[in-house]
Coordinates of C-alpha atoms in Angstrom, one line a residue:
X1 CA 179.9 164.8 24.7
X2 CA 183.5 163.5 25.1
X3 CA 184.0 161.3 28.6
X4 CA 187.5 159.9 30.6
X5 CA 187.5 156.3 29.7
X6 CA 187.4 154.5 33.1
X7 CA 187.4 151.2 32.3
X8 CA 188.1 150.4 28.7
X9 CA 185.2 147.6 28.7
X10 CA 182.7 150.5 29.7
X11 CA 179.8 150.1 27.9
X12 CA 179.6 154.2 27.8
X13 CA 181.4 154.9 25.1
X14 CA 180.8 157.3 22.0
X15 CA 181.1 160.2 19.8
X16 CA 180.4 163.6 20.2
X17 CA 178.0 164.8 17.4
X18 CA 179.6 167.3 15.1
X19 CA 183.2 165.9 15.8
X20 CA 185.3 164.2 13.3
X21 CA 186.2 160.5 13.8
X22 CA 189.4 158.6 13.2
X23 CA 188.5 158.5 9.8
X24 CA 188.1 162.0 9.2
X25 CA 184.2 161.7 9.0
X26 CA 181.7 163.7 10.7
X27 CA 179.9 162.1 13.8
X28 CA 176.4 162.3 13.4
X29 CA 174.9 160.6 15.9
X30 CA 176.3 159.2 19.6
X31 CA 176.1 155.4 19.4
X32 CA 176.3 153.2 22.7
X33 CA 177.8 150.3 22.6
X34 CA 173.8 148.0 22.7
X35 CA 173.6 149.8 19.7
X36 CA 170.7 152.5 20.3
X37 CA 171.2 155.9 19.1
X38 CA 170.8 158.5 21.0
X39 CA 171.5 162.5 18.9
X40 CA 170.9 164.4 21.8
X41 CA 173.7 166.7 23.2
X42 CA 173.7 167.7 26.7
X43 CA 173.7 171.8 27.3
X44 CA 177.0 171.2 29.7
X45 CA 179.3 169.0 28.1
X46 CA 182.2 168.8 30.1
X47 CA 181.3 172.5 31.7
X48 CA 180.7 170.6 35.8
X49 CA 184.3 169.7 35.4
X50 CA 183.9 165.8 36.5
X51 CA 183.9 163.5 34.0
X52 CA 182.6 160.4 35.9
X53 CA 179.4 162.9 36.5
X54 CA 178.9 164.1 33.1
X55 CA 179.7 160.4 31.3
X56 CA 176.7 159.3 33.9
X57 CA 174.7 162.3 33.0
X58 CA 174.6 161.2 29.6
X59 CA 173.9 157.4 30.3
X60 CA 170.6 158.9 32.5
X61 CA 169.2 161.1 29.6
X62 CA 169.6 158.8 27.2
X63 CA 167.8 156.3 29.5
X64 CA 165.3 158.8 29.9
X65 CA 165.0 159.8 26.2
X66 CA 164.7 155.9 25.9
X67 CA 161.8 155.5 27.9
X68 CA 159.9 158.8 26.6
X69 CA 157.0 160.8 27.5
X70 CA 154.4 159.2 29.4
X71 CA 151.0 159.6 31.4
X72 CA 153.4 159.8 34.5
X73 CA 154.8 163.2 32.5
X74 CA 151.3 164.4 31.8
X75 CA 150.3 164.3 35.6
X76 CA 153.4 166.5 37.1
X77 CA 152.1 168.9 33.6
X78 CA 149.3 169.5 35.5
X79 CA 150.4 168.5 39.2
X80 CA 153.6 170.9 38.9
X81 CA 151.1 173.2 37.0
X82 CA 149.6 174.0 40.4
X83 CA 152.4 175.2 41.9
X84 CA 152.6 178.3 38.9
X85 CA 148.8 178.7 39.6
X86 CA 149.5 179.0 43.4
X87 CA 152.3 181.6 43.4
X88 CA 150.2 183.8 41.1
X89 CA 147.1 183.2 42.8
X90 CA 148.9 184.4 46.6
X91 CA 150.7 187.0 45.0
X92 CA 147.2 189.0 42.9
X93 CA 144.9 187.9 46.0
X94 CA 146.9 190.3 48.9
X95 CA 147.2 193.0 46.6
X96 CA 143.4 192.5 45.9
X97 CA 142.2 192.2 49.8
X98 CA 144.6 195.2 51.4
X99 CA 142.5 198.2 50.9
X100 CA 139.4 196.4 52.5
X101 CA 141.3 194.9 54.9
X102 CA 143.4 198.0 56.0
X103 CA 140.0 199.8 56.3
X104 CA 138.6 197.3 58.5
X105 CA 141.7 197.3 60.9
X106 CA 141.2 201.4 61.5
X107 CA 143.6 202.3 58.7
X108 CA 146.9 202.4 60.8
X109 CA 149.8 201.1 59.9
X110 CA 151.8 201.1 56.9
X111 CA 149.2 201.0 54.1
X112 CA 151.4 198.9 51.4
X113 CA 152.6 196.6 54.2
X114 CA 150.7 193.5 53.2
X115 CA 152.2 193.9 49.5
X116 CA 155.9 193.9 51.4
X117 CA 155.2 190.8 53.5
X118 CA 153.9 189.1 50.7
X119 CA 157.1 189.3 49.1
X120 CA 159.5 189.1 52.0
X121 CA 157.7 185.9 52.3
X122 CA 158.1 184.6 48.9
X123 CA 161.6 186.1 49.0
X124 CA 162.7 183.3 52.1
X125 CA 160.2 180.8 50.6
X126 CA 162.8 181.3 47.5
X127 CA 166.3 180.5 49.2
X128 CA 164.9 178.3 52.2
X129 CA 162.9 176.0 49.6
X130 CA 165.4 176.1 46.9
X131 CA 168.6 175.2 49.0
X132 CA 167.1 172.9 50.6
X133 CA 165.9 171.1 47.4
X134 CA 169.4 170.5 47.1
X135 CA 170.1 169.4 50.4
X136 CA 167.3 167.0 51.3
X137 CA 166.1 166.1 47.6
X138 CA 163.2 167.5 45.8
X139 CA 160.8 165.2 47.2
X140 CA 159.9 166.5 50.9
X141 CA 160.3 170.3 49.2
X142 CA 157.8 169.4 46.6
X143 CA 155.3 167.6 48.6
X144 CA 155.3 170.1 51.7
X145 CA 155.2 173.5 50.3
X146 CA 152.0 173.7 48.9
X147 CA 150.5 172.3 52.2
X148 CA 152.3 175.5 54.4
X149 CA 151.1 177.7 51.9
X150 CA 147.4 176.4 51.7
X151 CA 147.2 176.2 55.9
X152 CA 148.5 180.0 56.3
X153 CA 146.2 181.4 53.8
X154 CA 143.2 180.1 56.2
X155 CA 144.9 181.2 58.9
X156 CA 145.0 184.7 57.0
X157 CA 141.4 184.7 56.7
X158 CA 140.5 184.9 60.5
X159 CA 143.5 187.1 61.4
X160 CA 142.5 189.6 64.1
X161 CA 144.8 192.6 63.5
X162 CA 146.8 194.4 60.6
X163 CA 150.2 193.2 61.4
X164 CA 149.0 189.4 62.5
X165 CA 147.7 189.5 58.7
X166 CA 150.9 190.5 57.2
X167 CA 152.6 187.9 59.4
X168 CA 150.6 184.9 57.9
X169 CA 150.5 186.9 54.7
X170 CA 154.2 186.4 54.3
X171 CA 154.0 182.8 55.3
X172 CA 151.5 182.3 52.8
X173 CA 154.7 183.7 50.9
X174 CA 156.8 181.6 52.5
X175 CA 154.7 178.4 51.5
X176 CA 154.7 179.5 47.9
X177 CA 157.3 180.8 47.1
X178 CA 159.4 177.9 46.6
X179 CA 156.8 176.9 43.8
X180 CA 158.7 178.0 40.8
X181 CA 162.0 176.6 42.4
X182 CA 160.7 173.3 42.4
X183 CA 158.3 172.9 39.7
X184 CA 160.2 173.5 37.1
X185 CA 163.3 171.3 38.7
X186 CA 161.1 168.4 39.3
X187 CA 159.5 168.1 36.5
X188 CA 163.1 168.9 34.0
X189 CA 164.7 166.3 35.5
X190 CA 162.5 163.6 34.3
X191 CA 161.7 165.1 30.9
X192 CA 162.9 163.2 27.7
X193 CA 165.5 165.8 25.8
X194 CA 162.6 166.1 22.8
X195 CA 160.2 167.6 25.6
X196 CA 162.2 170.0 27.2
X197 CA 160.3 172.7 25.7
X198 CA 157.0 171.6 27.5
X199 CA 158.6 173.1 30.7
X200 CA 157.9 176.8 28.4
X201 CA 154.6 175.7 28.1
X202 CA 154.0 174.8 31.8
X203 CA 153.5 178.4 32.6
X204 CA 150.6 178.5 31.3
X205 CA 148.9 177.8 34.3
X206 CA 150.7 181.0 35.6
X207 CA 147.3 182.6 33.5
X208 CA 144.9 180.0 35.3
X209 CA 146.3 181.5 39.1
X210 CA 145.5 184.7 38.0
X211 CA 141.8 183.9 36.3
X212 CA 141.1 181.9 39.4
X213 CA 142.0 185.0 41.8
X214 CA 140.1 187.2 39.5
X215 CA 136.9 184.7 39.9
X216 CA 137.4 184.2 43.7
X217 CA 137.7 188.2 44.1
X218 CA 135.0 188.9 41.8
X219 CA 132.8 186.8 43.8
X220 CA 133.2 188.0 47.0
X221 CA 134.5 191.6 46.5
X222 CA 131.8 192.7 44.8
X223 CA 128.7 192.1 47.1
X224 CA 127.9 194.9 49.3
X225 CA 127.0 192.2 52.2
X226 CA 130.8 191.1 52.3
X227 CA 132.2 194.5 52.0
X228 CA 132.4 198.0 53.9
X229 CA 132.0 201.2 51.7
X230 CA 135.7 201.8 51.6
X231 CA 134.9 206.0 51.7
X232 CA 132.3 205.6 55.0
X233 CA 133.8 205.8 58.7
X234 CA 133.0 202.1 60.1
X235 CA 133.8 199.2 58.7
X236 CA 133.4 196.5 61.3
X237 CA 134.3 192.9 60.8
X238 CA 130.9 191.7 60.6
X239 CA 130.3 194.0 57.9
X240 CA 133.9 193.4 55.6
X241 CA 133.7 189.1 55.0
X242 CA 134.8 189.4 51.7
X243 CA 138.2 190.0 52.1
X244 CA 138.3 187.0 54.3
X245 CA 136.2 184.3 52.2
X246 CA 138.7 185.4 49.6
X247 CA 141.4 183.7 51.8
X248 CA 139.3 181.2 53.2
X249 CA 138.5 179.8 49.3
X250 CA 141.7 180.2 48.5
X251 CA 143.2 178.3 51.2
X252 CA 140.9 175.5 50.6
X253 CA 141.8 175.2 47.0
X254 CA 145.6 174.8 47.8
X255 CA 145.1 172.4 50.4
X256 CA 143.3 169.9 47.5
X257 CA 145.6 170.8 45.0
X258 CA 148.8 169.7 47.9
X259 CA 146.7 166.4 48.3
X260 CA 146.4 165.6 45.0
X261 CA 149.8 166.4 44.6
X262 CA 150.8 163.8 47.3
X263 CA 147.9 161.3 46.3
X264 CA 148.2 160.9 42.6
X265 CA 152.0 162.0 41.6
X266 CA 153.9 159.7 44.7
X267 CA 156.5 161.3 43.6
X268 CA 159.9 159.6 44.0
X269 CA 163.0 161.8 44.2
X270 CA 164.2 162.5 41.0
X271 CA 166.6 160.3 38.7
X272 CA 169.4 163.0 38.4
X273 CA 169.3 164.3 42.0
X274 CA 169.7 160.7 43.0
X275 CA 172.5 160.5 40.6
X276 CA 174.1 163.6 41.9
X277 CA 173.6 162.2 45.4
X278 CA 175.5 158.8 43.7
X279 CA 172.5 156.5 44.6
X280 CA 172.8 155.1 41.2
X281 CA 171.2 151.5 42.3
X282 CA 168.1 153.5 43.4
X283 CA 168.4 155.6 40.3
X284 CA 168.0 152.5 38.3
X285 CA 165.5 151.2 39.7
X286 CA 163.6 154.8 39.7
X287 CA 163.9 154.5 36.0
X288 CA 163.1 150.8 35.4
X289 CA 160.2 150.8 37.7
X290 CA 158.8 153.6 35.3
X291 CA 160.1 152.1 32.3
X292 CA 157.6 149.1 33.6
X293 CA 154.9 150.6 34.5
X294 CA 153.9 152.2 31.5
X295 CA 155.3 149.3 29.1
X296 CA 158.6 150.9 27.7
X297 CA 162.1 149.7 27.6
X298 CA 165.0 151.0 29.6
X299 CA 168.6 149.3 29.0
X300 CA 170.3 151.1 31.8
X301 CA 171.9 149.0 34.6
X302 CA 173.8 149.6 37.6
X303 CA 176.8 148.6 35.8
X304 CA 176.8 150.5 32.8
X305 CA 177.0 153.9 35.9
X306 CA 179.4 152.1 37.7
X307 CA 181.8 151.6 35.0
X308 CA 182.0 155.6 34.6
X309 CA 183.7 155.9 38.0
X310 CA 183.0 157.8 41.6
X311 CA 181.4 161.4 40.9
X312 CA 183.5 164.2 43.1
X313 CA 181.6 165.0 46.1
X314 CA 178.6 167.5 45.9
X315 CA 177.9 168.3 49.4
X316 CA 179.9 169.4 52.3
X317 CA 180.9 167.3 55.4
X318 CA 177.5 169.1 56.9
X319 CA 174.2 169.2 55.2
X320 CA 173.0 171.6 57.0
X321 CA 176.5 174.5 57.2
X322 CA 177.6 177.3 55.5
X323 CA 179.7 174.8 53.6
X324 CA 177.3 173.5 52.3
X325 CA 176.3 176.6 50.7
X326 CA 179.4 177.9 49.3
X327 CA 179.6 174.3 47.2
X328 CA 176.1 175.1 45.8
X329 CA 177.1 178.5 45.4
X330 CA 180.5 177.9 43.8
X331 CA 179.0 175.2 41.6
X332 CA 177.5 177.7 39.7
X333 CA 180.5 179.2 38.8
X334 CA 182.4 176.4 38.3
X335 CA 183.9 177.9 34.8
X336 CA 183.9 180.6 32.7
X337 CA 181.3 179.9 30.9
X338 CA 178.8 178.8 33.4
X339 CA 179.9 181.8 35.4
X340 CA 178.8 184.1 32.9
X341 CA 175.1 182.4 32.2
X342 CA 174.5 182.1 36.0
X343 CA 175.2 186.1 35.7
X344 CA 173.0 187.3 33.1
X345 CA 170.1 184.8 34.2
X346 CA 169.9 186.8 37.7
X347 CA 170.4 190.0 36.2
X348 CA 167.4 188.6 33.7
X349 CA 165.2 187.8 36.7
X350 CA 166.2 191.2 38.8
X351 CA 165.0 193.0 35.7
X352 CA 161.6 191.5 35.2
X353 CA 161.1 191.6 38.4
X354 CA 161.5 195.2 38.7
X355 CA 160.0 196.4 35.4
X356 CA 156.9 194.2 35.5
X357 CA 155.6 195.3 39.2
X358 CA 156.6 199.0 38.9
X359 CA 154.7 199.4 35.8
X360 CA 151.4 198.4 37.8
X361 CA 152.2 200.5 41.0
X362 CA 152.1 203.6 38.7
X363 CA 149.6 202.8 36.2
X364 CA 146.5 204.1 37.7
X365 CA 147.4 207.4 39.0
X366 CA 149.2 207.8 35.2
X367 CA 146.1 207.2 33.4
X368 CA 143.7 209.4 36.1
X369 CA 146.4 212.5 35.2
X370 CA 145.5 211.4 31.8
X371 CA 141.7 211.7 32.0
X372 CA 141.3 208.3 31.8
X373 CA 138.7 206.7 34.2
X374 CA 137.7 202.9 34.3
X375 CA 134.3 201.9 34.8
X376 CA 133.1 202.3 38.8
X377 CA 130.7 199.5 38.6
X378 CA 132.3 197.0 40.6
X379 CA 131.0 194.2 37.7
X380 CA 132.4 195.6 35.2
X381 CA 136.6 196.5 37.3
X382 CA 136.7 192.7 38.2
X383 CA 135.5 191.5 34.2
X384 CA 138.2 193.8 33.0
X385 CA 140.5 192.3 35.5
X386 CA 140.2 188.9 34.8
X387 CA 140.0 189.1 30.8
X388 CA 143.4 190.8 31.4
X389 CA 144.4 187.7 33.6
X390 CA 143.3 185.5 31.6
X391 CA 144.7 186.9 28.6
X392 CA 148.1 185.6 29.6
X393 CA 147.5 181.8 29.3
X394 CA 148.2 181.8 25.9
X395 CA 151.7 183.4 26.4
X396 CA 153.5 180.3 26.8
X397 CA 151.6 178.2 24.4
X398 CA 153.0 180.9 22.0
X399 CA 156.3 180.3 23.3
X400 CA 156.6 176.8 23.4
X401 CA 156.0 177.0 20.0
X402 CA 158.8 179.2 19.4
X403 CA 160.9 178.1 21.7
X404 CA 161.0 174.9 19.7
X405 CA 162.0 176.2 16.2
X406 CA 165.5 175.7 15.5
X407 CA 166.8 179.3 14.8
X408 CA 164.9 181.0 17.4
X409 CA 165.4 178.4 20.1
X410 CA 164.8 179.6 24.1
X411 CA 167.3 182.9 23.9
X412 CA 165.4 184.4 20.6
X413 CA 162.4 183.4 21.7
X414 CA 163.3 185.6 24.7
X415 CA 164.8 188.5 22.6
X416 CA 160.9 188.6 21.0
X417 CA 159.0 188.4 24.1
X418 CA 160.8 191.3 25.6
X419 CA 160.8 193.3 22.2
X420 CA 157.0 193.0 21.7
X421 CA 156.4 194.2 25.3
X422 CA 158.1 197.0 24.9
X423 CA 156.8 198.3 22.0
X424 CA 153.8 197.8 23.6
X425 CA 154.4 199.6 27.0
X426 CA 155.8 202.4 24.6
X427 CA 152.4 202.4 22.9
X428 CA 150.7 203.0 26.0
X429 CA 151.5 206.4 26.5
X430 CA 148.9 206.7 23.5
X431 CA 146.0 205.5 26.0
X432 CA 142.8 207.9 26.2
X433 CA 139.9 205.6 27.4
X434 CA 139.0 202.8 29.2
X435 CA 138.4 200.3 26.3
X436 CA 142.2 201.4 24.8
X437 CA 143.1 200.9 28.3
X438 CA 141.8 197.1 28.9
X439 CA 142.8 196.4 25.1
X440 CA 146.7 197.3 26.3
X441 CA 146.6 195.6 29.5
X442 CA 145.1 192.1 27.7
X443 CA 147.6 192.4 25.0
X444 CA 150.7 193.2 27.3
X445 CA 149.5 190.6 29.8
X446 CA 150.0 188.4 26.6
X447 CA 153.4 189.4 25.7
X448 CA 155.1 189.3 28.9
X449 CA 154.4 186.0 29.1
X450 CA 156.3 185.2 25.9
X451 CA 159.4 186.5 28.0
X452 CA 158.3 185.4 31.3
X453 CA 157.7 181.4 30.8
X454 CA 160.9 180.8 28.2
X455 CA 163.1 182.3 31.4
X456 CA 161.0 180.2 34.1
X457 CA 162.3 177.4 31.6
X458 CA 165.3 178.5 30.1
X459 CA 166.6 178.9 34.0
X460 CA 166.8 175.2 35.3
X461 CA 167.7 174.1 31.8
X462 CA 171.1 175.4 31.7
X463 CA 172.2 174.9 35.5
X464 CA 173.8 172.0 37.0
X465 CA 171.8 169.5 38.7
X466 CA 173.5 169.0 41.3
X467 CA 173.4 173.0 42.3
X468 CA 169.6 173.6 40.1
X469 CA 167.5 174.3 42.6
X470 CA 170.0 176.6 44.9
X471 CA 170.6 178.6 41.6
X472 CA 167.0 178.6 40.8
X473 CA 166.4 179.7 44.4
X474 CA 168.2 182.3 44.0
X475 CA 166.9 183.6 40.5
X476 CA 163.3 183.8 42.2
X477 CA 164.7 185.8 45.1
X478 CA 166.6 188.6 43.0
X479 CA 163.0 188.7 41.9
X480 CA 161.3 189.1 45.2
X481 CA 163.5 191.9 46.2
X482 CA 162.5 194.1 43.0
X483 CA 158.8 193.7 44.3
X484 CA 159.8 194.8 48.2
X485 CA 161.6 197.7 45.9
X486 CA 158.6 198.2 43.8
X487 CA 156.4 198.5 46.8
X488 CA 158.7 201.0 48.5
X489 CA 159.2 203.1 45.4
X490 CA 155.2 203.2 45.1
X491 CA 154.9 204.6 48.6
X492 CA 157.5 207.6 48.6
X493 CA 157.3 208.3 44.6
X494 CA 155.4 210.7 43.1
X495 CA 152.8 208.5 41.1
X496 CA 151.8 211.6 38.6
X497 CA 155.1 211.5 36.5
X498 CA 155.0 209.0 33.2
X499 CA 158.6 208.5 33.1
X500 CA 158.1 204.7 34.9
X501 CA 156.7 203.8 32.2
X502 CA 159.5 204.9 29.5
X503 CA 161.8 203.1 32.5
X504 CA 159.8 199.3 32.3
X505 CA 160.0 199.6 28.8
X506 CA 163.5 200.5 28.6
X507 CA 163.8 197.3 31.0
X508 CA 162.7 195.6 28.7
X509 CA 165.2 196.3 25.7
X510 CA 167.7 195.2 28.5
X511 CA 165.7 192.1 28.9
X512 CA 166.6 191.1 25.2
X513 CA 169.8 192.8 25.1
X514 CA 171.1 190.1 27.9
X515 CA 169.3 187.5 26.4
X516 CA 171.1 187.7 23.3
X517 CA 174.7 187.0 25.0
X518 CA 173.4 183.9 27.0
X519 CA 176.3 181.4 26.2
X520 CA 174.0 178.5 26.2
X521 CA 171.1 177.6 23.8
X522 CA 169.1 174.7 25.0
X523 CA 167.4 173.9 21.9
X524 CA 168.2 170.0 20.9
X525 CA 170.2 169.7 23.8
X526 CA 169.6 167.7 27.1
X527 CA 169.7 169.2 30.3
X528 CA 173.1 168.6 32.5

């Protein structure tokens, strides 16, 4: 990556790999003037349009790079892992507890409300948590979302009327829903340029929110004690508990995982927000205090950034103004080509996020016009449910693998995801019983999440830091509008018709269509 040389004693000078040198040879490595080599590229180049940003960029991964993966890496894999578990786990548990719940409350009201507040609440959880990751840091974000999310899902539990649940339903949502934003942007920008592809991997845990809220559910749906018989006339509270230990388990779970989060990550704000913020003498000693900690060297100094120059200001006069956003907006279309991927990753994310949810709305009705009846023994609907949950941890182990391979890389990895699951939601139209019916629902729970975790991934890595979690933000909200649409279209649709299913899997051959023209590839690069 080519930088403006500031200072011609800066010690941050070097080749681009794949250039030719005043000799006429190719470069094949960048060399810094200790003498280190460092052959990653970073996605961005000179994209951000401010040299003293991107030569200081490059200094920061290749201190990164230098110090490696560590134990300190292995507890945000798991710590940051949470926050996947969570947003599945919130999202599965209010469509799970709405029919029992509308029942108890005298079944008036809008029957698919709690499905709309759910994601109305994740939808605002999305922008408010994302922007402000870029505003504040990712620090306070990361630490305080998980503990509103955990707190309103008790609440939930003892909520006295239909619409006071959907209120803390949606703040559930609210809590949440920032989880993808800032769980993949934390844990990127301290990743080494060689482990970038763990971030795939990481939704793997996406599987363990939904097998825990198949457990939880399964437990205490099932017991006739906890729950009314949805087809008799009363269903008093004292009589319909489930529902509500559902929330109150769930809520307690959250609330560990946001201590653990605090206890055992301390997480400091990240290197490259800092870096974007220009605290470069706390950015250093972020870095070395790592690099010391767990016994590995780090040969960046406070000199070596300030030889690169003053980055160009990344925040408005106001943090907290409409100025503000338009720079985080603008930055992510700051040229042509960044313009374009910032595009075709929300049009990626509106699609999924309509396709994946409207397949489900319509799937029962389509297979009881079929003839096709599931098993009525409450044991055996929540063991099908969670072998289909937990059929999608593997998804992203599959895809980290692939993701990884040099001519596949994140966007082919993509391309296959979305390929195979369409095949497969064109092969369900061949469904006649319930074992063919499981079978296809563990096998597309499977191959979704091929698609799914390389574009949670594939998202952060190609934005600019300095606007990441704003554009992440708002890839998660496109999102969480297709569910609100999903919801509606389930309500005044006519549920008999198969044609939603041709449509999700058409969705998907647009999925890989768009994935193919992403202008940046990730793989052996560095995010910017």
């Amino acid at each position: 990556m080519a930088t403006v040389d500031h200072n011609s004693q800066a010690p941050n000078r070097y080749d681009k790999e794949g250039q030719m040198d005043e000799n006429g040879a190719e470069v094949k490595s960048q060399v810094a003037s200790d003498g280190s080599v460092h052959k990653g590229e970073d996605i961005l180049a000179m994209q951000d349009l401010d040299p003293a940003l991107n030569a200081k960029m490059h200094l920061v991964n290749n201190a990164i790079d230098e110090i490696g993966w560590t134990n300190y890496h292995w507890k945000l894999f798991v710590l940051n892992g949470f926050g996947y578990a969570v947003d599945s786990l919130i999202t599965l548990i209010q469509s799970n507890i709405a029919a029992p719940a509308f029942k108890e409350f005298g079944s008036v009201g809008y029957a698919n409300g709690q499905n709309i507040a759910s994601y109305a609440g994740l939808l605002a959880g999305a922008i408010f948590w994302g922007f402000g990751a870029d505003i504040i840091g990712r620090r306070w974000a990361f630490n305080l979302s998980l503990f509103v999310c955990s707190t309103a899902a008790i609440v939930a539990g003892a909520a006295p009327s239909w619409p006071s649940l959907g209120f803390f339903v949606a703040l559930v949502g609210f809590g949440g829903g920032g989880n993808l934003v800032l769980d993949t942007t934390v844990f990127l920008e301290y990743l080494p340029g060689n482990k970038q592809w763990v971030l795939t991997l990481m939704a793997c845990w996406w599987g363990f929110g939904q097998a825990i809220t198949g457990f939880i559910c399964w437990g205490f749906l099932v017991p006739k004690k906890w729950n009314c018989d949805l087809d008799g006339e009363a269903c008093p509270r004292s009589s319909n508990m489930g529902w509500r230990y559902v929330y109150f388990t769930a809520g307690a779970l959250v609330f560990v995982l946001s201590i653990l989060r605090i206890t055992i990550v301390r997480l400091k704000e990240t290197p490259k927000y800092q870096l974007t913020e220009g605290d470069d003498a706390a950015l250093v000693e972020n870095l070395q205090s790592l690099a010391k900690k767990y016994n590995r060297p780090c040969s960046l100094t406070l000199e070596q950034l300030e030889a690169c120059g003053k980055i160009q200001g990344t925040h408005g006069e106001s943090r907290f103004s409409l100025t503000e956003f338009k720079i985080h907006l603008s930055g992510l279309f700051a040229t042509k080509k960044i313009a374009l991927s910032t595009t075709l990753i929300w049009i990626s994310w509106t699609l999924i996020g309509l396709a994946y949810p409207l397949f489900y709305v319509f799937l029962s009705t389509y297979l009881k016009v079929r003839g096709v009846t599931g098993p009525t023994d409450p044991y055996f609907v929540w063991r099908n449910y969670t072998l289909a949950n937990i059929s999608g941890i593997p998804g992203p182990i599959l895809a980290g693998i692939l993701c990884n391979i040099k001519f596949l890389g994140r966007k082919y990895t993509m391309v296959i995801g979305a390929l195979v699951t369409m095949a497969f939601f064109f092969g369900y139209t061949a469904v006649h019983t319930s074992d063919e019916n499981v079978a296809f629902s563990c096998v597309i729970a499977f191959c979704v999440n091929i698609y799914y975790s390389c574009l949670y991934a594939y998202t952060p890595e190609v934005l600019p830091t300095a606007h990441r979690a704003t554009g992440n933000g708002i890839s998660v909200a496109f999102n969480r509008i297709m569910g609100i649409v999903s919801a509606v279209i389930a309500t005044v649709a006519d549920t008999r018709t198969t044609v939603p299913i041709y449509l999700t899997a058409a969705l998907y051959a647009a999925m890989a269509i768009v994935a193919v023209f992403f202008p940046f590839e990730p793989y052996g690069r560095r995010s910017s």
